[in-house]
GROMACS .gro file of C-alpha atoms in nm:
model
  396
    1UNK     CA    1  -2.218  -0.170   0.708
    2UNK     CA    2  -2.212  -0.515   0.868
    3UNK     CA    3  -2.264  -0.672   0.528
    4UNK     CA    4  -1.987  -0.455   0.385
    5UNK     CA    5  -1.745  -0.564   0.657
    6UNK     CA    6  -1.837  -0.928   0.599
    7UNK     CA    7  -1.773  -0.895   0.228
    8UNK     CA    8  -1.432  -0.742   0.287
    9UNK     CA    9  -1.350  -1.017   0.536
   10UNK     CA   10  -1.406  -1.276   0.263
   11UNK     CA   11  -1.232  -1.090  -0.019
   12UNK     CA   12  -0.959  -0.865   0.110
   13UNK     CA   13  -0.672  -0.856   0.354
   14UNK     CA   14  -0.403  -0.618   0.489
   15UNK     CA   15  -0.255  -0.539   0.823
   16UNK     CA   16  -0.309  -0.166   0.856
   17UNK     CA   17   0.048  -0.064   0.909
   18UNK     CA   18   0.217   0.198   0.696
   19UNK     CA   19   0.563   0.208   0.848
   20UNK     CA   20   0.812   0.471   0.741
   21UNK     CA   21   1.165   0.347   0.694
   22UNK     CA   22   1.306   0.005   0.773
   23UNK     CA   23   1.544  -0.161   1.011
   24UNK     CA   24   1.782  -0.437   0.922
   25UNK     CA   25   1.749  -0.773   1.089
   26UNK     CA   26   1.886  -1.120   1.039
   27UNK     CA   27   1.696  -1.444   1.013
   28UNK     CA   28   1.758  -1.682   1.301
   29UNK     CA   29   1.638  -2.028   1.409
   30UNK     CA   30   1.504  -1.899   1.742
   31UNK     CA   31   1.312  -1.594   1.620
   32UNK     CA   32   0.982  -1.719   1.763
   33UNK     CA   33   1.117  -1.881   2.079
   34UNK     CA   34   0.995  -1.596   2.299
   35UNK     CA   35   0.707  -1.456   2.094
   36UNK     CA   36   0.541  -1.792   2.030
   37UNK     CA   37   0.725  -2.114   2.119
   38UNK     CA   38   0.419  -2.313   2.005
   39UNK     CA   39   0.446  -2.184   1.648
   40UNK     CA   40   0.673  -2.444   1.486
   41UNK     CA   41   0.507  -2.745   1.655
   42UNK     CA   42   0.168  -2.617   1.537
   43UNK     CA   43   0.294  -2.597   1.178
   44UNK     CA   44   0.443  -2.946   1.193
   45UNK     CA   45   0.117  -3.101   1.311
   46UNK     CA   46  -0.085  -2.959   1.022
   47UNK     CA   47   0.183  -3.055   0.767
   48UNK     CA   48   0.194  -3.414   0.894
   49UNK     CA   49  -0.185  -3.438   0.888
   50UNK     CA   50  -0.203  -3.301   0.533
   51UNK     CA   51   0.061  -3.542   0.404
   52UNK     CA   52  -0.112  -3.827   0.587
   53UNK     CA   53  -0.426  -3.750   0.389
   54UNK     CA   54  -0.238  -3.702   0.061
   55UNK     CA   55   0.135  -3.788   0.044
   56UNK     CA   56   0.176  -3.576  -0.269
   57UNK     CA   57   0.104  -3.267  -0.058
   58UNK     CA   58   0.459  -3.277   0.079
   59UNK     CA   59   0.600  -3.207  -0.265
   60UNK     CA   60   0.338  -2.938  -0.324
   61UNK     CA   61   0.430  -2.750  -0.006
   62UNK     CA   62   0.801  -2.778  -0.084
   63UNK     CA   63   0.739  -2.641  -0.433
   64UNK     CA   64   0.546  -2.343  -0.298
   65UNK     CA   65   0.857  -2.235  -0.110
   66UNK     CA   66   1.072  -2.268  -0.424
   67UNK     CA   67   0.834  -2.068  -0.640
   68UNK     CA   68   0.796  -1.802  -0.374
   69UNK     CA   69   1.170  -1.752  -0.322
   70UNK     CA   70   1.255  -1.738  -0.693
   71UNK     CA   71   1.037  -1.431  -0.743
   72UNK     CA   72   1.191  -1.133  -0.564
   73UNK     CA   73   1.286  -1.334  -0.258
   74UNK     CA   74   1.113  -1.544   0.006
   75UNK     CA   75   0.837  -1.302   0.099
   76UNK     CA   76   0.509  -1.492   0.063
   77UNK     CA   77   0.414  -1.296  -0.250
   78UNK     CA   78   0.313  -1.618  -0.428
   79UNK     CA   79   0.019  -1.657  -0.191
   80UNK     CA   80  -0.150  -1.327  -0.274
   81UNK     CA   81  -0.481  -1.347  -0.459
   82UNK     CA   82  -0.578  -1.124  -0.748
   83UNK     CA   83  -0.830  -0.846  -0.694
   84UNK     CA   84  -0.944  -0.550  -0.907
   85UNK     CA   85  -0.638  -0.341  -0.982
   86UNK     CA   86  -0.391  -0.600  -0.852
   87UNK     CA   87  -0.256  -0.911  -1.025
   88UNK     CA   88  -0.065  -1.162  -0.819
   89UNK     CA   89   0.164  -1.450  -0.918
   90UNK     CA   90  -0.077  -1.741  -0.904
   91UNK     CA   91  -0.179  -1.696  -1.268
   92UNK     CA   92   0.177  -1.673  -1.401
   93UNK     CA   93   0.263  -1.949  -1.648
   94UNK     CA   94   0.485  -2.152  -1.408
   95UNK     CA   95   0.211  -2.145  -1.142
   96UNK     CA   96  -0.124  -2.159  -1.321
   97UNK     CA   97  -0.291  -2.500  -1.282
   98UNK     CA   98   0.039  -2.618  -1.136
   99UNK     CA   99   0.125  -2.497  -0.786
  100UNK     CA  100  -0.111  -2.632  -0.523
  101UNK     CA  101  -0.152  -2.666  -0.149
  102UNK     CA  102  -0.285  -2.318  -0.079
  103UNK     CA  103  -0.567  -2.460   0.131
  104UNK     CA  104  -0.312  -2.635   0.353
  105UNK     CA  105  -0.122  -2.309   0.397
  106UNK     CA  106  -0.449  -2.149   0.508
  107UNK     CA  107  -0.500  -2.433   0.757
  108UNK     CA  108  -0.148  -2.385   0.890
  109UNK     CA  109  -0.203  -2.010   0.922
  110UNK     CA  110  -0.524  -2.064   1.120
  111UNK     CA  111  -0.359  -2.319   1.348
  112UNK     CA  112  -0.048  -2.114   1.419
  113UNK     CA  113  -0.247  -1.793   1.476
  114UNK     CA  114  -0.459  -1.984   1.726
  115UNK     CA  115  -0.149  -2.120   1.900
  116UNK     CA  116   0.009  -1.775   1.909
  117UNK     CA  117  -0.311  -1.584   1.998
  118UNK     CA  118  -0.272  -1.362   1.693
  119UNK     CA  119  -0.080  -1.304   1.371
  120UNK     CA  120   0.276  -1.350   1.491
  121UNK     CA  121   0.424  -1.584   1.227
  122UNK     CA  122   0.455  -1.457   0.871
  123UNK     CA  123   0.320  -1.647   0.573
  124UNK     CA  124   0.670  -1.643   0.423
  125UNK     CA  125   0.803  -1.823   0.730
  126UNK     CA  126   0.514  -2.070   0.717
  127UNK     CA  127   0.621  -2.168   0.363
  128UNK     CA  128   0.984  -2.216   0.472
  129UNK     CA  129   0.893  -2.422   0.778
  130UNK     CA  130   0.630  -2.629   0.596
  131UNK     CA  131   0.885  -2.712   0.326
  132UNK     CA  132   1.128  -2.849   0.587
  133UNK     CA  133   0.856  -3.040   0.770
  134UNK     CA  134   0.740  -3.193   0.440
  135UNK     CA  135   1.090  -3.322   0.368
  136UNK     CA  136   1.117  -3.475   0.714
  137UNK     CA  137   0.768  -3.626   0.706
  138UNK     CA  138   0.855  -3.805   0.380
  139UNK     CA  139   1.179  -3.951   0.518
  140UNK     CA  140   1.437  -3.680   0.450
  141UNK     CA  141   1.690  -3.533   0.689
  142UNK     CA  142   1.589  -3.241   0.906
  143UNK     CA  143   1.763  -2.905   0.893
  144UNK     CA  144   1.735  -2.588   1.099
  145UNK     CA  145   1.505  -2.334   0.933
  146UNK     CA  146   1.601  -1.971   0.977
  147UNK     CA  147   1.294  -1.755   1.045
  148UNK     CA  148   1.200  -1.393   1.098
  149UNK     CA  149   1.076  -1.311   0.748
  150UNK     CA  150   0.794  -1.066   0.690
  151UNK     CA  151   0.534  -1.074   0.415
  152UNK     CA  152   0.530  -0.874   0.095
  153UNK     CA  153   0.248  -0.632   0.025
  154UNK     CA  154   0.278  -0.680  -0.347
  155UNK     CA  155   0.362  -0.939  -0.611
  156UNK     CA  156   0.473  -0.956  -0.974
  157UNK     CA  157   0.324  -1.184  -1.235
  158UNK     CA  158   0.585  -1.068  -1.487
  159UNK     CA  159   0.872  -1.155  -1.255
  160UNK     CA  160   0.716  -1.494  -1.186
  161UNK     CA  161   0.704  -1.561  -1.559
  162UNK     CA  162   1.064  -1.452  -1.604
  163UNK     CA  163   1.238  -1.579  -1.290
  164UNK     CA  164   1.101  -1.928  -1.228
  165UNK     CA  165   1.299  -2.165  -1.450
  166UNK     CA  166   1.076  -2.356  -1.693
  167UNK     CA  167   1.131  -2.732  -1.742
  168UNK     CA  168   1.253  -2.677  -2.099
  169UNK     CA  169   1.581  -2.498  -2.024
  170UNK     CA  170   1.913  -2.640  -2.140
  171UNK     CA  171   2.188  -2.668  -1.880
  172UNK     CA  172   2.365  -2.332  -1.944
  173UNK     CA  173   2.041  -2.136  -1.914
  174UNK     CA  174   1.933  -2.337  -1.611
  175UNK     CA  175   2.262  -2.271  -1.431
  176UNK     CA  176   2.248  -1.904  -1.528
  177UNK     CA  177   1.901  -1.878  -1.378
  178UNK     CA  178   2.016  -2.021  -1.046
  179UNK     CA  179   2.327  -1.803  -1.044
  180UNK     CA  180   2.110  -1.495  -1.097
  181UNK     CA  181   1.951  -1.580  -0.762
  182UNK     CA  182   2.285  -1.615  -0.587
  183UNK     CA  183   2.287  -1.995  -0.609
  184UNK     CA  184   2.575  -2.205  -0.738
  185UNK     CA  185   2.608  -2.524  -0.944
  186UNK     CA  186   2.608  -2.734  -0.628
  187UNK     CA  187   2.281  -2.570  -0.519
  188UNK     CA  188   2.125  -2.634  -0.859
  189UNK     CA  189   2.200  -3.006  -0.848
  190UNK     CA  190   2.110  -3.069  -0.486
  191UNK     CA  191   1.793  -2.857  -0.492
  192UNK     CA  192   1.681  -3.034  -0.809
  193UNK     CA  193   1.687  -3.342  -0.589
  194UNK     CA  194   1.355  -3.214  -0.452
  195UNK     CA  195   1.214  -3.391  -0.757
  196UNK     CA  196   1.259  -3.712  -0.565
  197UNK     CA  197   0.900  -3.647  -0.451
  198UNK     CA  198   0.592  -3.530  -0.634
  199UNK     CA  199   0.427  -3.549  -0.973
  200UNK     CA  200   0.455  -3.363  -1.302
  201UNK     CA  201   0.192  -3.290  -1.567
  202UNK     CA  202   0.233  -3.429  -1.917
  203UNK     CA  203   0.254  -3.082  -2.063
  204UNK     CA  204   0.588  -3.036  -1.884
  205UNK     CA  205   0.759  -3.343  -2.032
  206UNK     CA  206   0.565  -3.443  -2.344
  207UNK     CA  207   0.826  -3.305  -2.583
  208UNK     CA  208   1.096  -3.500  -2.401
  209UNK     CA  209   0.930  -3.841  -2.428
  210UNK     CA  210   0.850  -3.801  -2.798
  211UNK     CA  211   1.141  -3.601  -2.938
  212UNK     CA  212   1.452  -3.633  -2.722
  213UNK     CA  213   1.716  -3.901  -2.764
  214UNK     CA  214   1.888  -3.898  -2.423
  215UNK     CA  215   1.604  -4.096  -2.268
  216UNK     CA  216   1.567  -4.466  -2.190
  217UNK     CA  217   1.343  -4.610  -2.463
  218UNK     CA  218   1.136  -4.830  -2.231
  219UNK     CA  219   1.089  -4.538  -1.994
  220UNK     CA  220   0.971  -4.317  -2.280
  221UNK     CA  221   0.732  -4.583  -2.412
  222UNK     CA  222   0.571  -4.627  -2.071
  223UNK     CA  223   0.520  -4.255  -2.038
  224UNK     CA  224   0.369  -4.232  -2.386
  225UNK     CA  225   0.091  -4.460  -2.264
  226UNK     CA  226   0.005  -4.193  -2.005
  227UNK     CA  227   0.066  -3.892  -2.226
  228UNK     CA  228  -0.066  -3.925  -2.582
  229UNK     CA  229   0.081  -3.701  -2.856
  230UNK     CA  230  -0.226  -3.478  -2.839
  231UNK     CA  231  -0.443  -3.414  -2.537
  232UNK     CA  232  -0.393  -3.543  -2.187
  233UNK     CA  233  -0.178  -3.246  -2.089
  234UNK     CA  234  -0.298  -3.256  -1.730
  235UNK     CA  235  -0.231  -3.628  -1.682
  236UNK     CA  236   0.047  -3.680  -1.430
  237UNK     CA  237   0.347  -3.905  -1.377
  238UNK     CA  238   0.575  -3.947  -1.072
  239UNK     CA  239   0.900  -3.752  -1.085
  240UNK     CA  240   1.084  -4.064  -0.974
  241UNK     CA  241   1.003  -4.426  -0.887
  242UNK     CA  242   0.956  -4.360  -0.513
  243UNK     CA  243   0.755  -4.044  -0.537
  244UNK     CA  244   0.640  -4.032  -0.175
  245UNK     CA  245   0.984  -4.099  -0.021
  246UNK     CA  246   1.255  -3.835   0.005
  247UNK     CA  247   1.552  -4.041  -0.111
  248UNK     CA  248   1.822  -4.051  -0.381
  249UNK     CA  249   1.633  -4.255  -0.642
  250UNK     CA  250   1.600  -3.935  -0.845
  251UNK     CA  251   1.976  -3.924  -0.900
  252UNK     CA  252   1.992  -4.293  -0.985
  253UNK     CA  253   1.721  -4.236  -1.245
  254UNK     CA  254   1.932  -3.966  -1.409
  255UNK     CA  255   2.222  -4.213  -1.444
  256UNK     CA  256   1.985  -4.439  -1.639
  257UNK     CA  257   1.849  -4.154  -1.857
  258UNK     CA  258   1.515  -4.171  -1.678
  259UNK     CA  259   1.491  -3.807  -1.581
  260UNK     CA  260   1.130  -3.708  -1.631
  261UNK     CA  261   1.181  -3.341  -1.714
  262UNK     CA  262   1.422  -3.203  -1.971
  263UNK     CA  263   1.586  -2.995  -1.698
  264UNK     CA  264   1.629  -3.304  -1.483
  265UNK     CA  265   1.826  -3.496  -1.742
  266UNK     CA  266   2.032  -3.186  -1.825
  267UNK     CA  267   2.207  -3.240  -1.492
  268UNK     CA  268   2.357  -3.566  -1.618
  269UNK     CA  269   2.477  -3.589  -1.979
  270UNK     CA  270   2.760  -3.843  -1.942
  271UNK     CA  271   3.013  -3.583  -2.048
  272UNK     CA  272   3.227  -3.582  -1.736
  273UNK     CA  273   3.104  -3.240  -1.629
  274UNK     CA  274   3.090  -3.117  -1.271
  275UNK     CA  275   2.715  -3.173  -1.260
  276UNK     CA  276   2.769  -3.534  -1.373
  277UNK     CA  277   3.004  -3.582  -1.079
  278UNK     CA  278   2.754  -3.440  -0.831
  279UNK     CA  279   2.473  -3.661  -0.962
  280UNK     CA  280   2.695  -3.970  -0.926
  281UNK     CA  281   2.801  -3.863  -0.577
  282UNK     CA  282   2.448  -3.812  -0.446
  283UNK     CA  283   2.320  -4.130  -0.611
  284UNK     CA  284   2.529  -4.335  -0.368
  285UNK     CA  285   2.544  -4.104  -0.066
  286UNK     CA  286   2.204  -4.034   0.086
  287UNK     CA  287   2.349  -3.875   0.400
  288UNK     CA  288   2.549  -3.625   0.198
  289UNK     CA  289   2.243  -3.545  -0.012
  290UNK     CA  290   2.029  -3.486   0.296
  291UNK     CA  291   2.290  -3.266   0.462
  292UNK     CA  292   2.369  -3.065   0.149
  293UNK     CA  293   2.000  -3.027   0.063
  294UNK     CA  294   1.943  -2.862   0.400
  295UNK     CA  295   2.236  -2.625   0.348
  296UNK     CA  296   2.108  -2.520   0.005
  297UNK     CA  297   1.751  -2.480   0.133
  298UNK     CA  298   1.877  -2.243   0.402
  299UNK     CA  299   2.076  -2.054   0.139
  300UNK     CA  300   1.773  -2.027  -0.090
  301UNK     CA  301   1.551  -1.929   0.202
  302UNK     CA  302   1.780  -1.635   0.273
  303UNK     CA  303   1.719  -1.481  -0.069
  304UNK     CA  304   1.612  -1.118  -0.013
  305UNK     CA  305   1.386  -1.172   0.288
  306UNK     CA  306   1.186  -0.883   0.426
  307UNK     CA  307   1.285  -0.822   0.789
  308UNK     CA  308   1.262  -0.557   1.055
  309UNK     CA  309   0.983  -0.316   0.964
  310UNK     CA  310   0.974  -0.402   0.594
  311UNK     CA  311   0.657  -0.567   0.474
  312UNK     CA  312   0.402  -0.693   0.725
  313UNK     CA  313   0.274  -0.998   0.909
  314UNK     CA  314  -0.035  -1.089   0.712
  315UNK     CA  315  -0.358  -1.169   0.894
  316UNK     CA  316  -0.447  -1.401   0.607
  317UNK     CA  317  -0.203  -1.588   0.386
  318UNK     CA  318  -0.367  -1.516   0.052
  319UNK     CA  319  -0.467  -1.151   0.070
  320UNK     CA  320  -0.353  -0.825   0.219
  321UNK     CA  321  -0.693  -0.656   0.270
  322UNK     CA  322  -0.858  -0.851   0.552
  323UNK     CA  323  -0.736  -0.643   0.843
  324UNK     CA  324  -0.797  -0.324   0.651
  325UNK     CA  325  -1.168  -0.412   0.651
  326UNK     CA  326  -1.157  -0.371   1.030
  327UNK     CA  327  -0.894  -0.101   1.056
  328UNK     CA  328  -0.964   0.260   1.138
  329UNK     CA  329  -0.748   0.568   1.111
  330UNK     CA  330  -0.693   0.809   1.400
  331UNK     CA  331  -1.033   0.969   1.332
  332UNK     CA  332  -1.211   0.633   1.333
  333UNK     CA  333  -1.271   0.617   0.957
  334UNK     CA  334  -1.276   0.285   0.771
  335UNK     CA  335  -1.040   0.316   0.475
  336UNK     CA  336  -1.161  -0.009   0.320
  337UNK     CA  337  -1.515   0.122   0.308
  338UNK     CA  338  -1.387   0.434   0.133
  339UNK     CA  339  -1.210   0.218  -0.126
  340UNK     CA  340  -1.533   0.028  -0.183
  341UNK     CA  341  -1.716   0.356  -0.244
  342UNK     CA  342  -1.444   0.458  -0.487
  343UNK     CA  343  -1.479   0.137  -0.685
  344UNK     CA  344  -1.854   0.184  -0.699
  345UNK     CA  345  -1.825   0.547  -0.807
  346UNK     CA  346  -1.569   0.455  -1.071
  347UNK     CA  347  -1.829   0.249  -1.252
  348UNK     CA  348  -2.051   0.556  -1.281
  349UNK     CA  349  -1.775   0.809  -1.340
  350UNK     CA  350  -1.871   0.847  -1.704
  351UNK     CA  351  -2.175   1.036  -1.580
  352UNK     CA  352  -2.070   1.394  -1.511
  353UNK     CA  353  -2.297   1.411  -1.208
  354UNK     CA  354  -2.089   1.144  -1.034
  355UNK     CA  355  -1.747   1.301  -1.093
  356UNK     CA  356  -1.758   1.543  -0.797
  357UNK     CA  357  -1.845   1.252  -0.564
  358UNK     CA  358  -1.560   1.048  -0.708
  359UNK     CA  359  -1.314   1.331  -0.656
  360UNK     CA  360  -1.429   1.384  -0.297
  361UNK     CA  361  -1.398   1.011  -0.224
  362UNK     CA  362  -1.044   1.010  -0.359
  363UNK     CA  363  -0.950   1.297  -0.131
  364UNK     CA  364  -1.110   1.122   0.168
  365UNK     CA  365  -0.919   0.801   0.090
  366UNK     CA  366  -0.583   0.971   0.068
  367UNK     CA  367  -0.652   1.158   0.391
  368UNK     CA  368  -0.766   0.834   0.554
  369UNK     CA  369  -0.449   0.653   0.453
  370UNK     CA  370  -0.241   0.943   0.579
  371UNK     CA  371  -0.429   0.927   0.907
  372UNK     CA  372  -0.354   0.556   0.935
  373UNK     CA  373   0.014   0.630   0.874
  374UNK     CA  374   0.015   0.894   1.147
  375UNK     CA  375  -0.158   0.665   1.392
  376UNK     CA  376   0.108   0.396   1.340
  377UNK     CA  377   0.426   0.600   1.298
  378UNK     CA  378   0.337   0.880   1.536
  379UNK     CA  379   0.444   1.146   1.292
  380UNK     CA  380   0.297   1.341   1.006
  381UNK     CA  381   0.419   1.154   0.701
  382UNK     CA  382   0.286   1.067   0.361
  383UNK     CA  383   0.204   0.695   0.330
  384UNK     CA  384   0.475   0.506   0.145
  385UNK     CA  385   0.412   0.345  -0.192
  386UNK     CA  386   0.161   0.067  -0.140
  387UNK     CA  387  -0.073  -0.149  -0.352
  388UNK     CA  388  -0.373   0.041  -0.214
  389UNK     CA  389  -0.239   0.363  -0.361
  390UNK     CA  390  -0.174   0.185  -0.688
  391UNK     CA  391  -0.538   0.078  -0.695
  392UNK     CA  392  -0.641   0.441  -0.661
  393UNK     CA  393  -0.396   0.551  -0.929
  394UNK     CA  394  -0.447   0.272  -1.181
  395UNK     CA  395  -0.814   0.180  -1.150
  396UNK     CA  396  -0.970   0.509  -1.053
   0.00000   0.00000   0.00000
């Protein structure tokens, strides 16, 4: 059993809480002031250390927050790992071999849990705070992060594929995407300014440097030396000329048709549009850019957060099974161990002699989960829909 618990500790994670119903709550800047005043300083230290080791990490952490929020809200779902019967968002096309920095998030989680003597700060909040701290560490203006989010128990690869805007969109589709998330034209332009830091892979801009005409010829030629017509898809280029400084060079580059991505240059087409005006404005007004960027980040960070009793506070940023490996129901039974037995029995279920054991294990699991619900809610209630139940339904 010790070996079994160790295996689950490495592979799986969930806080064993099946809460019935939900309460509404608002995000606030002082959510952790009483519960753990050391939380935000602990996050900042790890972020600064990570960027000190690798300046590009600031852009990576900022991007994690974007990609998390654009898929069913800012709920930490991007961080969840795949496991049998569950597919997360990390392997979706916009994320696969692209988003990075998960190891730093794990370091932040460990540091903040140590500072708070337990899992007090959600992974979703860690992403929001780390994004702000990354901007500040690289020279950008600070802004007040609203916190109090809780973590999702599920994720959607399909929604990640559909909701995260690819770098090939023309302006109307790009704006429509942002508007579908409750963001406006001004948010689109100012949040795109996050591309003032970081790198992009050749596969994301190769078509632009070889086939588009609204691009500076010298700029395109230089990029073609890095990205050949075939191959080299994972070679990288800076998103602007000062890739480790959070400044307004990105907007100046757009004025000179040096936007690296197709979606970047779509913001400035020299047609007198509203987006053209915003790009010109921010190119010469760094204070306005910094202030407006913070406002739009807060707006984006408020997209469908889980609060109150919705979701959970994960014990581990990348999985929702870890605590379940230790959890017991009111009768002292280990539900995770029962799931493991189910998965083992499933492999032998084609043998008729194993089917009665499989059926009994399924009954025990459902009773165990119900017992866990009763022990948390204090009432006799059927566990709500949860990924664990989907595992039973879909893989067993």
